[in-house]
């Protein structure tokens, strides 16, 4: 290889490209970032739900950040069924205890982890939920058992503000 | 491109043409030498141009009345249907126009597949065409979201969620596409913007598509290279203009039938229910023209692989000029390819049918077999066939077999007896 001396012009080219790249990046980024959730969307981060009217075996659906959240008050049999499932049978192994801190209450995003449809209550082969779009079956703990969905339905951050009120988010 | 230099007759024409050669361009387009044996399958280029212009004109007028807001979009579409003068007509033309556009584009694509129009030296025309097709699907999908009905909302949810299959960054991309944590008003406004933009991108690509076409000239049913101009060609005007015009009239009869007699037959009743983020319709299906790809998506039991299979099914077409190893273009002279061609047509129709059915039991099995065959056709059958197939002798010119003066007279007679 012939040795090439770095001269003044090479330095100016490199410096111009570098500054130009930074300039283009700084101009393009606002154009891209404007599409991300804005301040008003982010502000609606939490929802409080009164669950006093919910009887065992019933599910209500509430809207949180534009997404449905299932709140199910489970019966004794349902809790027993959810706890009896062996980890080897699960596609996305997760203990029921980790999903429902208070086993009577299951709170999770009512969004199928396949392509985002809302699964139907009390349907499917595992007495839980069934997604009508592409046929994913979830059990009574909201865990994926059959179908194309890769993971269990997501449990959002939530807490009991008092005995009758759940705060999601 | 033009073989002779064009000189305008009038003095003003000459003055203008020296400064902006628009008249030379017009002359090139009218005199453009076209193979004289083009059949009616070649008229769909003109029909597609008509479809694009129709969508742009009706879309512009709809945009004068439509309101891109999650609270008002559904109502504004009903307002167009009930209150706006001829709003129903314009909207039905636009909605059915999308279906007609896809009908024509599928015929156009399958014509290329049969006559080998994608082969050298027309690869760039073909690839531009595939890009146009992808943009058409994007435009159609976003347009379907705008009325903000149940199918709009859940179609948008499902399709945007396809991106969540991408490892690591998928969820972030989906949130970015939505502009929130679910499909909502920010999604609607950006879809409206892009839906408005894409047709003009397509228009630009159509210009490139035609430009690239005018370099080698049209392929033809015999699929051989021809001299231009020669006894094998006719000028575009008036011969092809009249033929394209007649075909367009026939096409418009079909178009008008849907607009006036069955305007909702290709749509879904669920889309006359306003979008509800709490309830997914029991049976989600995309518009008919996306069904084969939807069937491929659902036939793979893994989320990421399903998305990859669906995208590959479309993108594999771009590699077609290199996957098809046969030097002979037209299926007329490829007896085996001709049979595989029709099997592929049937395969795609079957995929379309099972795409509309629930993904379970026998339907799922059929979808899986048909998906496997689709890829087998492009990845195995085509490359091998080009090397193994014994093709029929190809005539030396378009005119020769007709006049009986060619060494391929036997072939020409054989073909005649086959077609009877």
Coordinates of N, CA and C in Angstrom, one line a residue, chain B residues 63-286:
Chain B
X63 N -62.1 13.6 0.8 CA -61.3 14.3 1.8 C -61.8 15.7 2.1
X64 N -62.7 16.2 1.2 CA -63.3 17.5 1.5 C -64.4 17.4 2.5
X65 N -64.9 16.2 2.8 CA -66.0 16.0 3.7 C -65.7 15.2 4.9
X66 N -64.6 14.4 4.8 CA -64.2 13.5 5.9 C -63.5 14.2 7.0
X67 N -63.7 13.8 8.2 CA -63.0 14.4 9.4 C -62.2 13.3 10.1
X68 N -60.9 13.5 10.0 CA -60.0 12.5 10.6 C -59.8 12.7 12.1
X69 N -60.8 12.3 12.9 CA -60.8 12.3 14.3 C -61.6 11.1 14.9
X70 N -61.0 10.5 15.9 CA -61.6 9.3 16.4 C -63.0 9.5 16.8
X71 N -63.4 10.7 17.3 CA -64.8 10.9 17.7 C -65.7 11.2 16.6
X72 N -65.2 11.7 15.4 CA -66.0 12.2 14.4 C -65.9 11.4 13.1
X73 N -64.9 10.6 12.9 CA -64.6 9.9 11.6 C -65.8 9.1 11.2
X74 N -66.3 8.2 12.1 CA -67.4 7.4 11.7 C -68.7 8.2 11.3
X75 N -69.0 9.2 12.1 CA -70.1 10.0 11.8 C -69.9 10.8 10.5
X76 N -68.7 11.2 10.2 CA -68.5 12.0 9.0 C -68.6 11.1 7.7
X77 N -68.3 9.8 7.9 CA -68.5 8.9 6.7 C -70.0 8.7 6.5
X78 N -70.8 8.6 7.6 CA -72.3 8.5 7.4 C -72.8 9.8 6.9
X79 N -72.2 10.9 7.3 CA -72.6 12.2 6.7 C -72.4 12.3 5.2
X80 N -71.2 11.7 4.8 CA -70.9 11.7 3.4 C -72.0 10.8 2.7
X81 N -72.4 9.7 3.3 CA -73.3 8.8 2.7 C -74.7 9.4 2.6
X82 N -75.1 10.2 3.6 CA -76.5 10.6 3.7 C -76.7 12.0 3.3
X83 N -75.8 12.9 3.6 CA -76.1 14.4 3.4 C -75.4 15.0 2.2
X84 N -74.1 14.6 2.0 CA -73.3 15.2 0.9 C -73.9 14.8 -0.4
X85 N -74.1 15.8 -1.3 CA -74.6 15.6 -2.6 C -73.7 14.5 -3.4
X86 N -74.4 13.5 -3.8 CA -73.7 12.4 -4.5 C -72.6 11.8 -3.6
X87 N -72.6 12.1 -2.3 CA -71.5 11.5 -1.4 C -71.5 10.0 -1.5
X88 N -72.7 9.4 -1.5 CA -72.8 7.9 -1.6 C -72.1 7.4 -2.8
X89 N -72.3 8.1 -3.9 CA -71.7 7.6 -5.2 C -70.2 7.7 -5.1
X90 N -69.7 8.8 -4.6 CA -68.3 9.0 -4.6 C -67.6 8.0 -3.7
X91 N -68.3 7.8 -2.5 CA -67.7 6.9 -1.6 C -67.7 5.4 -2.1
X92 N -68.8 5.1 -2.7 CA -68.9 3.7 -3.2 C -68.0 3.5 -4.3
X93 N -67.7 4.5 -5.2 CA -66.7 4.3 -6.2 C -65.4 4.2 -5.6
X94 N -65.1 4.9 -4.6 CA -63.8 4.9 -3.9 C -63.5 3.5 -3.3
X95 N -64.6 3.1 -2.5 CA -64.4 1.8 -1.8 C -64.4 0.6 -2.7
X96 N -65.3 0.6 -3.7 CA -65.2 -0.5 -4.7 C -64.0 -0.4 -5.6
X97 N -63.6 0.9 -5.8 CA -62.5 1.1 -6.7 C -61.2 0.5 -6.2
X98 N -61.1 0.4 -4.9 CA -59.9 -0.3 -4.3 C -60.0 -1.8 -4.7
X99 N -61.1 -2.4 -4.6 CA -61.3 -3.8 -5.0 C -61.0 -4.0 -6.5
X100 N -61.5 -3.1 -7.3 CA -61.3 -3.2 -8.8 C -59.8 -3.0 -9.1
X101 N -59.2 -2.1 -8.4 CA -57.7 -1.8 -8.5 C -57.0 -3.1 -8.3
X102 N -57.3 -3.8 -7.2 CA -56.6 -5.1 -6.9 C -57.0 -6.2 -7.9
X103 N -58.2 -6.2 -8.3 CA -58.6 -7.2 -9.3 C -57.7 -7.1 -10.5
X104 N -57.6 -5.8 -11.0 CA -56.8 -5.5 -12.2 C -55.4 -5.8 -12.0
X105 N -54.9 -5.5 -10.8 CA -53.4 -5.7 -10.5 C -53.1 -7.2 -10.5
X106 N -54.0 -8.0 -9.9 CA -53.8 -9.4 -9.9 C -53.8 -10.0 -11.3
X107 N -54.7 -9.6 -12.1 CA -54.7 -10.1 -13.5 C -53.4 -9.6 -14.2
X108 N -53.0 -8.4 -14.0 CA -51.7 -7.8 -14.5 C -50.5 -8.7 -14.1
X109 N -50.5 -9.0 -12.8 CA -49.3 -9.8 -12.3 C -49.3 -11.2 -12.8
X110 N -50.5 -11.8 -12.9 CA -50.6 -13.2 -13.3 C -50.3 -13.3 -14.9
X111 N -50.6 -12.2 -15.6 CA -50.3 -12.1 -17.0 C -48.7 -12.1 -17.1
X112 N -48.1 -11.4 -16.3 CA -46.6 -11.4 -16.3 C -46.0 -12.7 -16.0
X113 N -46.7 -13.4 -15.0 CA -46.2 -14.7 -14.7 C -46.4 -15.7 -15.8
X114 N -47.5 -15.6 -16.5 CA -47.7 -16.6 -17.6 C -46.8 -16.3 -18.8
X115 N -46.6 -15.1 -19.2 CA -45.8 -14.8 -20.4 C -44.4 -14.4 -20.1
X116 N -43.9 -14.6 -18.8 CA -42.6 -14.4 -18.4 C -42.1 -12.9 -18.6
X117 N -43.0 -12.0 -18.4 CA -42.7 -10.6 -18.7 C -41.7 -10.0 -17.7
X118 N -41.4 -10.8 -16.6 CA -40.5 -10.3 -15.6 C -39.0 -10.6 -15.9
X119 N -38.8 -11.4 -17.0 CA -37.5 -11.8 -17.3 C -36.7 -10.8 -18.0
X120 N -35.4 -11.0 -18.0 CA -34.4 -10.1 -18.7 C -35.0 -9.7 -20.1
X121 N -35.0 -8.5 -20.5 CA -34.4 -7.3 -19.8 C -35.4 -6.5 -19.0
X122 N -36.4 -7.1 -18.5 CA -37.5 -6.3 -17.9 C -37.6 -6.4 -16.3
X123 N -36.5 -6.8 -15.7 CA -36.5 -7.0 -14.2 C -36.8 -5.8 -13.5
X124 N -36.3 -4.6 -13.9 CA -36.6 -3.4 -13.2 C -38.1 -3.0 -13.3
X125 N -38.7 -3.2 -14.5 CA -40.1 -2.9 -14.6 C -40.9 -3.8 -13.5
X126 N -40.5 -5.0 -13.5 CA -41.1 -6.0 -12.5 C -41.0 -5.5 -11.1
X127 N -39.7 -5.2 -10.7 CA -39.5 -4.8 -9.3 C -40.2 -3.5 -8.9
X128 N -40.2 -2.6 -9.9 CA -41.0 -1.3 -9.6 C -42.5 -1.7 -9.4
X129 N -42.9 -2.7 -10.2 CA -44.3 -3.1 -10.1 C -44.6 -3.7 -8.7
X130 N -43.6 -4.5 -8.2 CA -43.8 -5.1 -6.9 C -43.9 -4.0 -5.8
X131 N -43.0 -3.0 -6.0 CA -43.1 -1.9 -5.0 C -44.4 -1.2 -5.1
X132 N -44.9 -1.0 -6.3 CA -46.3 -0.4 -6.4 C -47.3 -1.2 -5.7
X133 N -47.2 -2.5 -5.9 CA -48.1 -3.5 -5.3 C -48.1 -3.4 -3.7
X134 N -46.9 -3.3 -3.2 CA -46.7 -3.1 -1.7 C -47.3 -1.8 -1.3
X135 N -47.1 -0.7 -2.0 CA -47.7 0.5 -1.6 C -49.2 0.5 -1.7
X136 N -49.7 -0.2 -2.8 CA -51.2 -0.3 -2.9 C -51.8 -1.0 -1.7
X137 N -51.1 -2.1 -1.2 CA -51.6 -2.8 0.0 C -51.6 -1.8 1.2
X138 N -50.5 -1.0 1.4 CA -50.4 -0.1 2.5 C -51.5 0.9 2.4
X139 N -51.7 1.5 1.2 CA -52.8 2.5 1.0 C -54.1 1.9 1.3
X140 N -54.4 0.7 0.8 CA -55.7 0.1 1.0 C -55.9 -0.2 2.5
X141 N -54.9 -0.7 3.1 CA -55.1 -1.0 4.6 C -55.4 0.3 5.4
X142 N -54.6 1.3 5.1 CA -54.8 2.6 5.9 C -56.2 3.2 5.5
X143 N -56.6 3.1 4.2 CA -57.9 3.6 3.8 C -59.0 2.9 4.5
X144 N -58.8 1.6 4.7 CA -59.9 0.8 5.4 C -60.0 1.2 6.8
X145 N -59.0 1.8 7.4 CA -59.1 2.2 8.8 C -59.9 3.5 9.0
X146 N -59.9 4.4 7.9 CA -60.4 5.7 8.1 C -61.9 5.8 8.5
X147 N -62.8 4.9 8.0 CA -64.2 5.0 8.5 C -64.4 4.7 10.0
X148 N -63.4 4.2 10.6 CA -63.4 4.0 12.1 C -64.5 3.1 12.5
X149 N -64.8 2.1 11.7 CA -65.7 1.0 12.2 C -65.0 0.0 12.9
X150 N -65.7 -1.1 13.3 CA -65.1 -2.2 14.1 C -64.0 -2.9 13.3
X151 N -64.3 -3.1 12.0 CA -63.2 -3.8 11.2 C -62.0 -2.9 11.0
X152 N -62.3 -1.6 10.8 CA -61.2 -0.6 10.7 C -60.3 -0.7 11.9
X153 N -60.9 -0.6 13.1 CA -60.2 -0.6 14.3 C -59.4 -1.8 14.6
X154 N -60.1 -3.0 14.4 CA -59.4 -4.2 14.7 C -58.5 -4.7 13.7
X155 N -58.8 -4.3 12.4 CA -57.8 -4.6 11.3 C -56.5 -3.8 11.6
X156 N -56.7 -2.5 12.0 CA -55.5 -1.7 12.3 C -54.7 -2.3 13.5
X157 N -55.5 -2.8 14.5 CA -54.8 -3.4 15.7 C -54.0 -4.6 15.3
X158 N -54.6 -5.5 14.5 CA -54.0 -6.8 14.1 C -52.7 -6.5 13.2
X159 N -52.9 -5.6 12.2 CA -51.8 -5.4 11.3 C -50.7 -4.7 11.9
X160 N -50.9 -3.7 12.7 CA -49.8 -3.0 13.4 C -49.1 -3.9 14.4
X161 N -49.9 -4.8 15.0 CA -49.3 -5.7 15.9 C -48.4 -6.7 15.3
X162 N -48.4 -6.8 13.9 CA -47.5 -7.7 13.2 C -46.0 -7.3 13.6
X163 N -45.9 -6.0 13.8 CA -44.5 -5.4 14.0 C -44.0 -5.9 15.4
X164 N -45.0 -6.2 16.3 CA -44.5 -6.6 17.7 C -43.8 -7.9 17.7
X165 N -43.9 -8.6 16.5 CA -43.2 -9.9 16.4 C -41.7 -9.7 16.3
X166 N -41.2 -8.5 15.9 CA -39.8 -8.2 15.8 C -39.2 -8.3 17.2
X167 N -38.1 -9.1 17.4 CA -37.6 -9.3 18.7 C -37.0 -7.9 19.3
X168 N -37.1 -7.7 20.6 CA -36.5 -6.6 21.3 C -37.2 -5.3 21.0
X169 N -37.2 -4.8 19.8 CA -37.7 -3.4 19.5 C -39.1 -3.4 19.0
X170 N -39.7 -4.6 18.9 CA -41.1 -4.7 18.3 C -42.1 -3.9 19.0
X171 N -42.2 -4.1 20.4 CA -43.2 -3.3 21.2 C -43.0 -1.8 21.0
X172 N -41.8 -1.4 21.0 CA -41.5 0.0 20.9 C -41.9 0.6 19.5
X173 N -41.7 -0.2 18.5 CA -42.1 0.2 17.1 C -43.6 0.3 17.1
X174 N -44.4 -0.7 17.7 CA -45.8 -0.6 17.6 C -46.3 0.6 18.4
X175 N -45.8 0.9 19.5 CA -46.2 2.1 20.3 C -45.9 3.4 19.4
X176 N -44.8 3.4 18.7 CA -44.4 4.5 17.9 C -45.4 4.6 16.7
X177 N -45.8 3.5 16.1 CA -46.8 3.5 15.0 C -48.1 4.0 15.5
X178 N -48.5 3.6 16.7 CA -49.8 4.0 17.2 C -49.8 5.5 17.7
X179 N -48.7 5.9 18.2 CA -48.7 7.2 18.9 C -49.4 7.2 20.2
X180 N -49.4 6.0 20.9 CA -50.1 5.8 22.1 C -49.9 4.3 22.5
X181 N -50.8 3.9 23.4 CA -50.7 2.5 23.9 C -51.7 1.6 23.3
X182 N -52.5 2.1 22.3 CA -53.4 1.4 21.6 C -53.7 2.2 20.3
X183 N -54.5 1.5 19.4 CA -54.9 2.3 18.2 C -55.9 3.3 18.7
X184 N -55.6 4.6 18.3 CA -56.5 5.7 18.8 C -56.3 6.9 17.9
X185 N -56.8 8.0 18.4 CA -56.8 9.2 17.5 C -55.5 9.5 16.8
X186 N -54.3 9.5 17.5 CA -53.1 9.7 16.8 C -52.8 8.8 15.7
X187 N -53.3 7.5 15.8 CA -53.1 6.5 14.8 C -53.9 6.9 13.6
X188 N -55.2 7.3 13.8 CA -56.1 7.7 12.7 C -55.6 8.8 11.9
X189 N -55.1 9.9 12.6 CA -54.7 11.1 11.9 C -53.4 10.8 11.0
X190 N -52.5 10.0 11.5 CA -51.3 9.7 10.7 C -51.7 8.7 9.6
X191 N -52.6 7.8 9.8 CA -53.0 6.9 8.7 C -53.7 7.8 7.6
X192 N -54.5 8.8 8.0 CA -55.1 9.6 7.0 C -54.1 10.3 6.1
X193 N -53.0 10.9 6.8 CA -52.0 11.6 6.1 C -51.3 10.7 5.1
X194 N -50.9 9.5 5.6 CA -50.2 8.5 4.7 C -51.1 8.0 3.6
X195 N -52.4 7.8 3.9 CA -53.3 7.3 2.9 C -53.4 8.4 1.8
X196 N -53.3 9.6 2.1 CA -53.4 10.7 1.2 C -52.1 10.8 0.3
X197 N -51.0 10.5 1.0 CA -49.7 10.6 0.3 C -49.4 9.5 -0.7
X198 N -49.7 8.2 -0.2 CA -49.2 7.1 -1.0 C -49.6 7.0 -2.5
X199 N -50.9 7.4 -2.8 CA -51.3 7.4 -4.2 C -50.4 8.2 -5.1
X200 N -49.9 9.3 -4.5 CA -49.0 10.2 -5.4 C -47.6 9.5 -5.5
X201 N -47.2 8.8 -4.5 CA -45.9 8.0 -4.6 C -46.1 6.9 -5.7
X202 N -47.3 6.3 -5.7 CA -47.6 5.3 -6.7 C -47.6 5.9 -8.1
X203 N -48.2 7.1 -8.2 CA -48.2 7.8 -9.5 C -46.8 8.0 -10.0
X204 N -45.9 8.4 -9.1 CA -44.5 8.6 -9.5 C -43.9 7.3 -10.0
X205 N -44.2 6.2 -9.2 CA -43.6 4.9 -9.6 C -44.2 4.4 -10.9
X206 N -45.4 4.8 -11.2 CA -46.1 4.4 -12.4 C -45.3 5.0 -13.6
X207 N -44.9 6.3 -13.4 CA -44.2 6.9 -14.5 C -42.9 6.2 -14.7
X208 N -42.2 5.8 -13.6 CA -40.9 5.0 -13.8 C -41.2 3.6 -14.4
X209 N -42.3 3.0 -14.0 CA -42.7 1.7 -14.5 C -42.9 1.8 -16.0
X210 N -43.5 2.8 -16.5 CA -43.8 3.0 -18.0 C -42.5 3.4 -18.7
X211 N -41.7 4.2 -18.0 CA -40.4 4.6 -18.6 C -39.6 3.4 -18.8
X212 N -39.5 2.6 -17.7 CA -38.6 1.4 -17.8 C -39.2 0.4 -18.9
X213 N -40.5 0.4 -19.1 CA -41.2 -0.4 -20.1 C -40.8 0.0 -21.5
X214 N -40.7 1.4 -21.7 CA -40.5 1.9 -23.0 C -39.0 1.7 -23.4
X215 N -38.1 1.3 -22.6 CA -36.8 1.1 -23.0 C -36.7 -0.2 -23.8
X216 N -37.0 -1.4 -23.3 CA -37.0 -2.6 -24.1 C -38.3 -2.8 -25.0
X217 N -39.4 -2.1 -24.6 CA -40.6 -2.3 -25.2 C -41.4 -3.4 -24.6
X218 N -42.7 -3.6 -25.0 CA -43.5 -4.6 -24.5 C -43.0 -6.0 -24.7
X219 N -43.2 -6.9 -23.7 CA -43.2 -8.3 -24.0 C -44.4 -8.7 -24.8
X220 N -44.6 -9.9 -25.3 CA -45.7 -10.2 -26.1 C -46.1 -11.7 -25.9
X221 N -47.2 -12.1 -26.3 CA -47.7 -13.5 -26.0 C -46.7 -14.6 -26.5
X222 N -45.9 -14.3 -27.6 CA -44.9 -15.3 -28.0 C -43.6 -15.2 -27.2
X223 N -43.4 -14.0 -26.6 CA -42.3 -13.9 -25.6 C -41.0 -13.7 -26.3
X224 N -40.9 -13.4 -27.6 CA -39.6 -13.3 -28.2 C -39.2 -11.8 -28.3
X225 N -37.9 -11.6 -28.5 CA -37.5 -10.2 -28.8 C -37.9 -9.9 -30.2
X226 N -38.3 -8.6 -30.4 CA -38.7 -8.2 -31.7 C -38.0 -6.9 -32.1
X227 N -37.8 -6.7 -33.4 CA -37.2 -5.4 -33.8 C -38.3 -4.4 -33.8
X228 N -37.9 -3.2 -33.4 CA -38.8 -2.0 -33.3 C -38.3 -0.9 -34.1
X229 N -39.1 -0.2 -34.9 CA -40.3 -0.7 -35.4 C -40.1 -1.7 -36.5
X230 N -41.0 -2.6 -36.8 CA -40.8 -3.6 -37.9 C -42.2 -4.1 -38.2
X231 N -42.3 -5.1 -39.1 CA -43.6 -5.6 -39.5 C -44.2 -6.4 -38.3
X232 N -43.5 -6.5 -37.2 CA -44.0 -7.2 -36.0 C -44.7 -6.1 -35.1
X233 N -44.6 -4.9 -35.4 CA -45.1 -3.9 -34.5 C -46.2 -3.0 -35.1
X234 N -47.0 -2.4 -34.3 CA -48.0 -1.4 -34.7 C -47.8 -0.1 -33.8
X235 N -48.1 1.1 -34.3 CA -47.9 2.2 -33.4 C -49.0 2.2 -32.3
X236 N -48.6 2.7 -31.1 CA -49.5 2.7 -30.0 C -50.8 3.3 -30.3
X237 N -50.7 4.5 -31.0 CA -51.9 5.2 -31.4 C -52.1 5.0 -32.9
X238 N -53.2 4.6 -33.4 CA -54.5 4.4 -32.7 C -54.7 2.9 -32.2
X239 N -53.9 2.0 -32.6 CA -54.2 0.6 -32.5 C -54.4 0.2 -31.0
X240 N -53.4 0.5 -30.2 CA -53.5 0.0 -28.8 C -54.4 0.9 -28.0
X241 N -54.5 2.2 -28.3 CA -55.4 3.1 -27.6 C -56.8 2.6 -27.8
X242 N -57.2 2.2 -29.0 CA -58.6 1.7 -29.2 C -58.8 0.4 -28.5
X243 N -57.9 -0.5 -28.6 CA -58.0 -1.8 -27.9 C -58.1 -1.6 -26.4
X244 N -57.2 -0.8 -25.8 CA -57.2 -0.5 -24.4 C -58.5 0.2 -24.0
X245 N -59.0 1.1 -24.8 CA -60.2 1.8 -24.6 C -61.4 0.8 -24.5
X246 N -61.5 -0.1 -25.4 CA -62.5 -1.1 -25.4 C -62.5 -1.9 -24.2
X247 N -61.3 -2.4 -23.8 CA -61.2 -3.2 -22.6 C -61.6 -2.5 -21.4
X248 N -61.2 -1.2 -21.4 CA -61.5 -0.3 -20.2 C -63.1 -0.2 -20.1
X249 N -63.7 -0.1 -21.2 CA -65.2 0.0 -21.2 C -65.8 -1.2 -20.6
X250 N -65.3 -2.4 -21.0 CA -65.8 -3.7 -20.4 C -65.5 -3.7 -18.9
X251 N -64.3 -3.3 -18.5 CA -64.0 -3.3 -17.1 C -64.9 -2.3 -16.3
X252 N -65.2 -1.2 -16.9 CA -66.1 -0.2 -16.2 C -67.5 -0.8 -16.0
X253 N -67.9 -1.7 -16.9 CA -69.2 -2.3 -16.7 C -69.2 -3.1 -15.4
X254 N -68.1 -3.9 -15.2 CA -68.0 -4.7 -14.0 C -67.9 -3.8 -12.8
X255 N -67.1 -2.7 -12.9 CA -67.0 -1.7 -11.9 C -68.3 -1.1 -11.5
X256 N -69.1 -0.7 -12.5 CA -70.4 -0.1 -12.3 C -71.4 -1.1 -11.6
X257 N -71.2 -2.3 -12.0 CA -72.1 -3.3 -11.4 C -72.0 -3.3 -9.9
X258 N -70.7 -3.4 -9.4 CA -70.4 -3.4 -8.0 C -70.9 -2.1 -7.4
X259 N -70.6 -0.9 -8.0 CA -71.0 0.4 -7.4 C -72.5 0.5 -7.3
X260 N -73.2 0.1 -8.3 CA -74.6 0.4 -8.3 C -75.5 -0.7 -7.8
X261 N -75.1 -2.0 -7.9 CA -75.9 -3.1 -7.5 C -75.5 -3.9 -6.3
X262 N -74.2 -3.8 -6.0 CA -73.7 -4.6 -4.9 C -72.6 -3.8 -4.2
X263 N -72.9 -2.6 -3.8 CA -71.8 -1.7 -3.3 C -71.1 -2.2 -2.0
X264 N -71.8 -3.1 -1.2 CA -71.3 -3.5 0.1 C -70.9 -5.0 0.1
X265 N -71.0 -5.6 -1.1 CA -70.8 -7.1 -1.1 C -69.4 -7.5 -0.8
X266 N -68.4 -6.6 -1.1 CA -67.0 -6.9 -0.9 C -66.6 -6.4 0.5
X267 N -67.4 -5.7 1.2 CA -67.1 -5.2 2.5 C -67.6 -6.1 3.6
X268 N -67.5 -5.6 4.9 CA -68.0 -6.4 6.0 C -69.0 -5.6 6.8
X269 N -70.1 -6.2 7.1 CA -71.2 -5.5 7.9 C -70.6 -4.9 9.2
X270 N -69.7 -5.6 9.8 CA -69.1 -5.1 11.1 C -68.6 -3.7 11.0
X271 N -68.2 -3.3 9.8 CA -67.6 -1.9 9.7 C -68.7 -0.8 9.7
X272 N -69.9 -1.2 9.7 CA -71.0 -0.2 10.0 C -71.3 -0.1 11.5
X273 N -70.5 -0.7 12.3 CA -70.6 -0.5 13.8 C -69.4 0.3 14.1
X274 N -69.6 1.3 14.9 CA -68.5 2.2 15.3 C -67.4 1.5 16.1
X275 N -66.2 1.9 15.9 CA -65.0 1.2 16.6 C -65.2 1.2 18.1
X276 N -65.0 0.0 18.7 CA -65.1 -0.2 20.1 C -63.9 -1.0 20.6
X277 N -63.0 -0.3 21.4 CA -61.8 -0.9 21.8 C -62.0 -2.0 22.8
X278 N -63.3 -2.2 23.3 CA -63.5 -3.3 24.3 C -63.9 -4.6 23.7
X279 N -64.4 -4.5 22.4 CA -65.0 -5.8 21.8 C -64.4 -6.0 20.5
X280 N -63.8 -7.2 20.3 CA -63.3 -7.6 19.0 C -64.4 -8.4 18.3
X281 N -64.7 -8.0 17.0 CA -65.7 -8.8 16.3 C -65.3 -10.3 16.3
X282 N -66.4 -11.1 16.3 CA -66.2 -12.6 16.4 C -65.2 -13.1 15.3
X283 N -65.3 -12.6 14.2 CA -64.5 -13.2 13.1 C -63.9 -12.0 12.3
X284 N -62.6 -11.9 12.5 CA -61.9 -10.8 11.8 C -61.3 -11.3 10.5
X285 N -61.6 -10.7 9.4 CA -61.0 -11.0 8.1 C -60.6 -9.8 7.4
X286 N -59.5 -9.8 6.7 CA -59.1 -8.6 5.9 C -60.0 -8.5 4.7

